[in-house]
Structures are given as structure tokens and as C-alpha cells.
Amino acid sequence: MIQYTTVDNERALLREELLSGLRLPQKSLPSKYFYDEIGSTLFEEICGLREYYPTRTEIGILRDNITEIARHIGRDALLIEYGSGASVKIRLLLDHLERIAAYVPIDISGEHLLAAADELGREYPRLRIFPVPADYTQDFELPEIEVEHTRSVVFFPGSTIGNFTPAEARNFLGHVADVAGRDGGLLIGVDLKKDVTVLHSAYNDRRGVTADFNMNMLVRLNREFDADFDLDTFRHSAVWNAHHGRIEMHLISLREQTVHVDGERLHFRRGESILTEYSYKYGLEQFAAVAAPYFRVEKVWTDDRRWFSVQYLRCVSRARAPRA
Ligand code: AVI
């Protein structure tokens, strides 16, 4: 009998996930695969781009409304951040909340998470921090945090919710409601529908940082799964899908070719693409309807152009179907 080690097992699961997407008629790769060391650095660079409005717009909304936001969260809350990274956004909250029971950052990248928690611990020596390394896109158990608190509030900024389909987003929010529990809250960033030209430049920036970020998927496959993608024969493209209300990121094959990934042959027609990411843009009512089984929208803050929203949702239910 073969006994896989955990690492082997994780690799086997990831291999299957990647290859099953690449075998579909519309080839696809999971967007979480963007975020290795290089991908995370490129994403940080994207966040600083002139064309990429979400990050600075969200920070502006948080800054402009921080007192009111802090009032909604209240005192002595357990603050749980999903996909915490090295965020500046949490610092805004930490600086303005009167008292925090503890901060629980959750991130898929264990090393990043611990380094960021260390740094935060130095900046906020009185803050209790409980880092949890986990892939929050999968079912995971939040360990019991033995700290007295009034309520749990999940912080999920950046409109990462837009990277789920609405059905997945609802399912995910059900999981968040389980974590937040009775009287719990969710402070979430949700990107809004807007002029397509704004979206187009945000995801096809002039310097090509988003293109590098997208192409990094192939670089990773070459390195980690012995793939032989010729990077010169693929190009990045981000397009608005009006029917679904989402930006789609694709990697388009510039010619007919066969590529190998971990021993498996994959055929590409000229012009055929790999879909690497959805980024849904919501209307306010549409998002409220997605969240409705689990959360009631208590307050929405937006910027003057109504490009982006920060919303405080209150948990209304814990009962949910198991996650797909
Ligand atoms: C992480 N996520 C919210 C980003 C987005 O805008 O959908 C990822 C991204 N993809 C291209 N640029 C940024």
C-alpha cells in the first residue's frame, strides 16, 4: 500500500484540480493558483497601479468613514480577516477601533501569514493575534479562540468575493455566517458595476503587470508540474462578459500546439484560451440578494463615483447547506 505524505497528497490534489480544469472544453485554472511568491508580489504591484482603482478606492472609503465603521463593529469584537496578506487596510481598523478582543488573520500562505503577524505584533504590542493558516476557499475549522468578546466580525476586503461566482459567493457567505455566529458581522469590500472602459484598463494595464500576473500561472506550471508552456505563444487578455457581469481573465494560445503538464498532453487550437479568473462586479441590490440567506445589509459606504462599496452586514442565520 502506498502511504502518501501530506505534502505528496496536497500536491496530488492540486495536480488533479489543475489538470481537471485544463481538460474542460473551456480550459480553466483556479485563480488561487496566481498567488505564489512572485504572484503575490505582482498582485501588490497591481494594487498600486493608476488604472487599478479598487484598492485605493476601498482604502479611501474606509478612511472617510472609519468612525462610523468602528461604531458598527463595536467594542471588544473578535476581528477575523480572510486572506489577510500584509494588508494596510486592517491597520486602519486597528487604529480606530476603541478596543479589540483579538485579531485572527487567516491566509493560505503560512509563511507570509506568520511574518505579517510578527510585524503587526511589533506595531501593536497590546493586540492579541491568533494567525490561522488555512485555505478559506475550502471548508476549514476555525480553532476555538479563547478570548472574551462581544461579537465576531469577519473582515473581507478587496472585493475578493467577486472572484467567486454568485452561487459560490452565497455558499462562501454561509460559511462566513457560521464563523461569525449569532450577532456576528461581516465588513466586506464589494466592487460595483461601472463603465466598461474603466474595467478594461484596470485589467489590461499599460505596463503589463496584470499580464505578467496572469502569465505567472504558466511559469508556475512549468516549474512545479514539469510543464512545457512556451510563454511566447500565449498572451493575456481580460474581457468584460456582459451577460454574467464579470471581467474574465484569459491566456490565449497564439498558435495550434500541444503542451505537456506532468506527463499529460494538452492540445490547444489557435485562439483557444485558458480562463484563469472571474471578477464579478455587482449592483447593490444584486449583492444584497446573494447574501440574503445569511446576512442583512446594515450599511453601505461608497465613493463619490459609486465605483466600489464597503458594506457592513449583520448575520441573520447560521443554518446552511454543506459547502459544495
Ligand atoms: C483579488 N481580486 C479581487 C483581484 C480582482 O480584481 O479580481 C485580482 C486581480 N486580477 C487581476 N487584477 C487583480
Short mmCIF file of N, CA and C in Angstrom, two decimals, residues 215-284:
data_model
loop_
_atom_site.label_atom_id
_atom_site.label_comp_id
_atom_site.label_asym_id
_atom_site.label_seq_id
_atom_site.Cartn_x
_atom_site.Cartn_y
_atom_site.Cartn_z
N MET A 215 0.24 35.51 -16.69
CA MET A 215 1.20 34.56 -17.30
C MET A 215 1.97 33.76 -16.25
N ASN A 216 2.05 34.32 -15.03
CA ASN A 216 2.77 33.61 -13.97
C ASN A 216 2.17 32.23 -13.67
N MET A 217 0.89 32.06 -14.02
CA MET A 217 0.27 30.73 -13.86
C MET A 217 1.06 29.70 -14.69
N LEU A 218 1.40 30.10 -15.91
CA LEU A 218 2.11 29.17 -16.80
C LEU A 218 3.55 28.96 -16.32
N VAL A 219 4.15 30.04 -15.84
CA VAL A 219 5.51 29.94 -15.29
C VAL A 219 5.51 28.93 -14.15
N ARG A 220 4.49 29.03 -13.29
CA ARG A 220 4.37 28.12 -12.15
C ARG A 220 4.18 26.68 -12.60
N LEU A 221 3.30 26.49 -13.60
CA LEU A 221 3.07 25.12 -14.10
C LEU A 221 4.36 24.55 -14.66
N ASN A 222 5.12 25.37 -15.38
CA ASN A 222 6.40 24.90 -15.92
C ASN A 222 7.34 24.46 -14.80
N ARG A 223 7.36 25.27 -13.74
CA ARG A 223 8.30 24.98 -12.66
C ARG A 223 7.82 23.84 -11.76
N GLU A 224 6.54 23.89 -11.41
CA GLU A 224 6.06 22.96 -10.37
C GLU A 224 5.51 21.66 -10.93
N PHE A 225 5.07 21.68 -12.19
CA PHE A 225 4.47 20.46 -12.75
C PHE A 225 5.13 20.06 -14.07
N ASP A 226 6.41 20.42 -14.18
CA ASP A 226 7.20 19.96 -15.31
C ASP A 226 6.47 20.20 -16.64
N ALA A 227 5.79 21.34 -16.73
CA ALA A 227 5.05 21.66 -17.96
C ALA A 227 6.00 22.32 -18.95
N ASP A 228 5.59 22.36 -20.23
CA ASP A 228 6.47 22.97 -21.24
C ASP A 228 5.74 24.07 -22.02
N PHE A 229 5.01 24.92 -21.30
CA PHE A 229 4.37 26.07 -21.95
C PHE A 229 5.45 27.00 -22.51
N ASP A 230 5.33 27.32 -23.78
CA ASP A 230 6.23 28.33 -24.38
C ASP A 230 5.53 29.68 -24.18
N LEU A 231 6.10 30.49 -23.29
CA LEU A 231 5.42 31.72 -22.87
C LEU A 231 5.21 32.70 -24.03
N ASP A 232 6.06 32.59 -25.04
CA ASP A 232 5.92 33.49 -26.19
C ASP A 232 4.72 33.13 -27.06
N THR A 233 4.10 32.00 -26.79
CA THR A 233 2.98 31.58 -27.64
C THR A 233 1.63 31.73 -26.92
N PHE A 234 1.63 32.46 -25.82
CA PHE A 234 0.37 32.78 -25.12
C PHE A 234 0.34 34.27 -24.83
N ARG A 235 -0.87 34.84 -24.82
CA ARG A 235 -0.96 36.25 -24.41
C ARG A 235 -2.13 36.43 -23.45
N HIS A 236 -1.97 37.46 -22.60
CA HIS A 236 -3.00 37.81 -21.63
C HIS A 236 -4.13 38.59 -22.29
N SER A 237 -5.36 38.32 -21.84
CA SER A 237 -6.47 39.14 -22.30
C SER A 237 -7.53 39.17 -21.20
N ALA A 238 -8.02 40.37 -20.88
CA ALA A 238 -9.12 40.48 -19.91
C ALA A 238 -10.31 41.09 -20.64
N VAL A 239 -11.44 40.42 -20.58
CA VAL A 239 -12.62 40.90 -21.33
C VAL A 239 -13.83 40.97 -20.40
N TRP A 240 -14.72 41.90 -20.72
CA TRP A 240 -15.95 42.07 -19.96
C TRP A 240 -17.01 41.13 -20.54
N ASN A 241 -17.56 40.29 -19.68
CA ASN A 241 -18.65 39.41 -20.10
C ASN A 241 -19.95 40.05 -19.58
N ALA A 242 -20.67 40.71 -20.49
CA ALA A 242 -21.84 41.50 -20.09
C ALA A 242 -22.95 40.58 -19.57
N HIS A 243 -23.07 39.41 -20.16
CA HIS A 243 -24.13 38.50 -19.75
C HIS A 243 -23.99 38.13 -18.26
N HIS A 244 -22.76 37.83 -17.86
CA HIS A 244 -22.53 37.42 -16.47
C HIS A 244 -22.16 38.58 -15.56
N GLY A 245 -21.89 39.75 -16.14
CA GLY A 245 -21.50 40.89 -15.32
C GLY A 245 -20.15 40.68 -14.66
N ARG A 246 -19.18 40.21 -15.45
CA ARG A 246 -17.87 39.92 -14.86
C ARG A 246 -16.75 40.18 -15.86
N ILE A 247 -15.60 40.54 -15.32
CA ILE A 247 -14.37 40.56 -16.10
C ILE A 247 -13.84 39.12 -16.10
N GLU A 248 -13.39 38.67 -17.25
CA GLU A 248 -12.77 37.34 -17.32
C GLU A 248 -11.32 37.50 -17.76
N MET A 249 -10.43 36.84 -17.07
CA MET A 249 -9.02 36.86 -17.47
C MET A 249 -8.74 35.56 -18.21
N HIS A 250 -8.12 35.72 -19.37
CA HIS A 250 -7.79 34.55 -20.20
C HIS A 250 -6.31 34.57 -20.57
N LEU A 251 -5.79 33.37 -20.88
CA LEU A 251 -4.48 33.23 -21.52
C LEU A 251 -4.75 32.58 -22.87
N ILE A 252 -4.44 33.31 -23.92
CA ILE A 252 -4.84 32.85 -25.26
C ILE A 252 -3.65 32.26 -26.00
N SER A 253 -3.87 31.08 -26.56
CA SER A 253 -2.82 30.42 -27.34
C SER A 253 -2.71 31.10 -28.71
N LEU A 254 -1.50 31.52 -29.05
CA LEU A 254 -1.31 32.26 -30.31
C LEU A 254 -1.17 31.32 -31.50
N ARG A 255 -1.05 30.03 -31.23
CA ARG A 255 -1.00 29.08 -32.34
C ARG A 255 -1.50 27.71 -31.88
N GLU A 256 -1.74 26.86 -32.84
CA GLU A 256 -2.12 25.49 -32.51
C GLU A 256 -0.88 24.80 -31.93
N GLN A 257 -1.07 24.10 -30.84
CA GLN A 257 0.11 23.48 -30.22
C GLN A 257 -0.29 22.41 -29.21
N THR A 258 0.69 21.59 -28.86
CA THR A 258 0.50 20.60 -27.80
C THR A 258 1.43 20.96 -26.66
N VAL A 259 0.88 20.94 -25.45
CA VAL A 259 1.67 21.27 -24.26
C VAL A 259 1.57 20.07 -23.31
N HIS A 260 2.64 19.84 -22.57
CA HIS A 260 2.62 18.73 -21.60
C HIS A 260 2.60 19.30 -20.18
N VAL A 261 1.74 18.73 -19.35
CA VAL A 261 1.73 19.12 -17.94
C VAL A 261 1.81 17.84 -17.12
N ASP A 262 2.92 17.68 -16.42
CA ASP A 262 3.16 16.49 -15.59
C ASP A 262 2.84 15.20 -16.38
N GLY A 263 3.32 15.14 -17.58
CA GLY A 263 3.18 13.93 -18.40
C GLY A 263 1.89 13.86 -19.20
N GLU A 264 0.98 14.78 -18.99
CA GLU A 264 -0.29 14.73 -19.75
C GLU A 264 -0.23 15.70 -20.94
N ARG A 265 -0.72 15.20 -22.10
CA ARG A 265 -0.70 16.03 -23.33
C ARG A 265 -1.97 16.87 -23.41
N LEU A 266 -1.80 18.14 -23.68
CA LEU A 266 -2.97 19.02 -23.83
C LEU A 266 -2.88 19.71 -25.18
N HIS A 267 -3.98 19.65 -25.90
CA HIS A 267 -3.97 20.25 -27.23
C HIS A 267 -4.62 21.63 -27.19
N PHE A 268 -4.02 22.60 -27.86
CA PHE A 268 -4.59 23.96 -27.96
C PHE A 268 -4.81 24.30 -29.43
N ARG A 269 -6.01 24.76 -29.75
CA ARG A 269 -6.23 25.33 -31.08
C ARG A 269 -5.69 26.75 -31.06
N ARG A 270 -5.44 27.29 -32.23
CA ARG A 270 -5.03 28.70 -32.31
C ARG A 270 -6.20 29.56 -31.81
N GLY A 271 -5.95 30.46 -30.87
CA GLY A 271 -7.01 31.34 -30.34
C GLY A 271 -7.75 30.73 -29.14
N GLU A 272 -7.47 29.46 -28.85
CA GLU A 272 -8.14 28.84 -27.69
C GLU A 272 -7.56 29.42 -26.39
N SER A 273 -8.41 29.53 -25.36
CA SER A 273 -7.92 30.19 -24.15
C SER A 273 -8.04 29.32 -22.91
N ILE A 274 -7.25 29.69 -21.91
CA ILE A 274 -7.42 29.16 -20.55
C ILE A 274 -8.05 30.29 -19.75
N LEU A 275 -9.18 30.02 -19.12
CA LEU A 275 -9.84 31.01 -18.27
C LEU A 275 -9.21 30.93 -16.88
N THR A 276 -8.64 32.03 -16.41
CA THR A 276 -7.91 31.97 -15.14
C THR A 276 -8.62 32.68 -13.99
N GLU A 277 -9.55 33.58 -14.31
CA GLU A 277 -10.21 34.31 -13.22
C GLU A 277 -11.50 34.95 -13.68
N TYR A 278 -12.49 34.97 -12.78
CA TYR A 278 -13.68 35.83 -12.93
C TYR A 278 -13.52 36.95 -11.94
N SER A 279 -13.98 38.13 -12.30
CA SER A 279 -14.08 39.21 -11.32
C SER A 279 -15.45 39.86 -11.50
N TYR A 280 -16.41 39.39 -10.70
CA TYR A 280 -17.79 39.88 -10.82
C TYR A 280 -17.90 41.29 -10.28
N LYS A 281 -18.70 42.10 -10.94
CA LYS A 281 -19.00 43.46 -10.49
C LYS A 281 -20.50 43.49 -10.18
N TYR A 282 -20.83 43.96 -8.99
CA TYR A 282 -22.22 43.84 -8.52
C TYR A 282 -22.98 45.15 -8.55
N GLY A 283 -24.32 45.04 -8.63
CA GLY A 283 -25.21 46.12 -8.25
C GLY A 283 -25.49 45.93 -6.76
N LEU A 284 -25.85 47.02 -6.05
CA LEU A 284 -26.03 46.89 -4.59
C LEU A 284 -27.15 45.90 -4.24
#
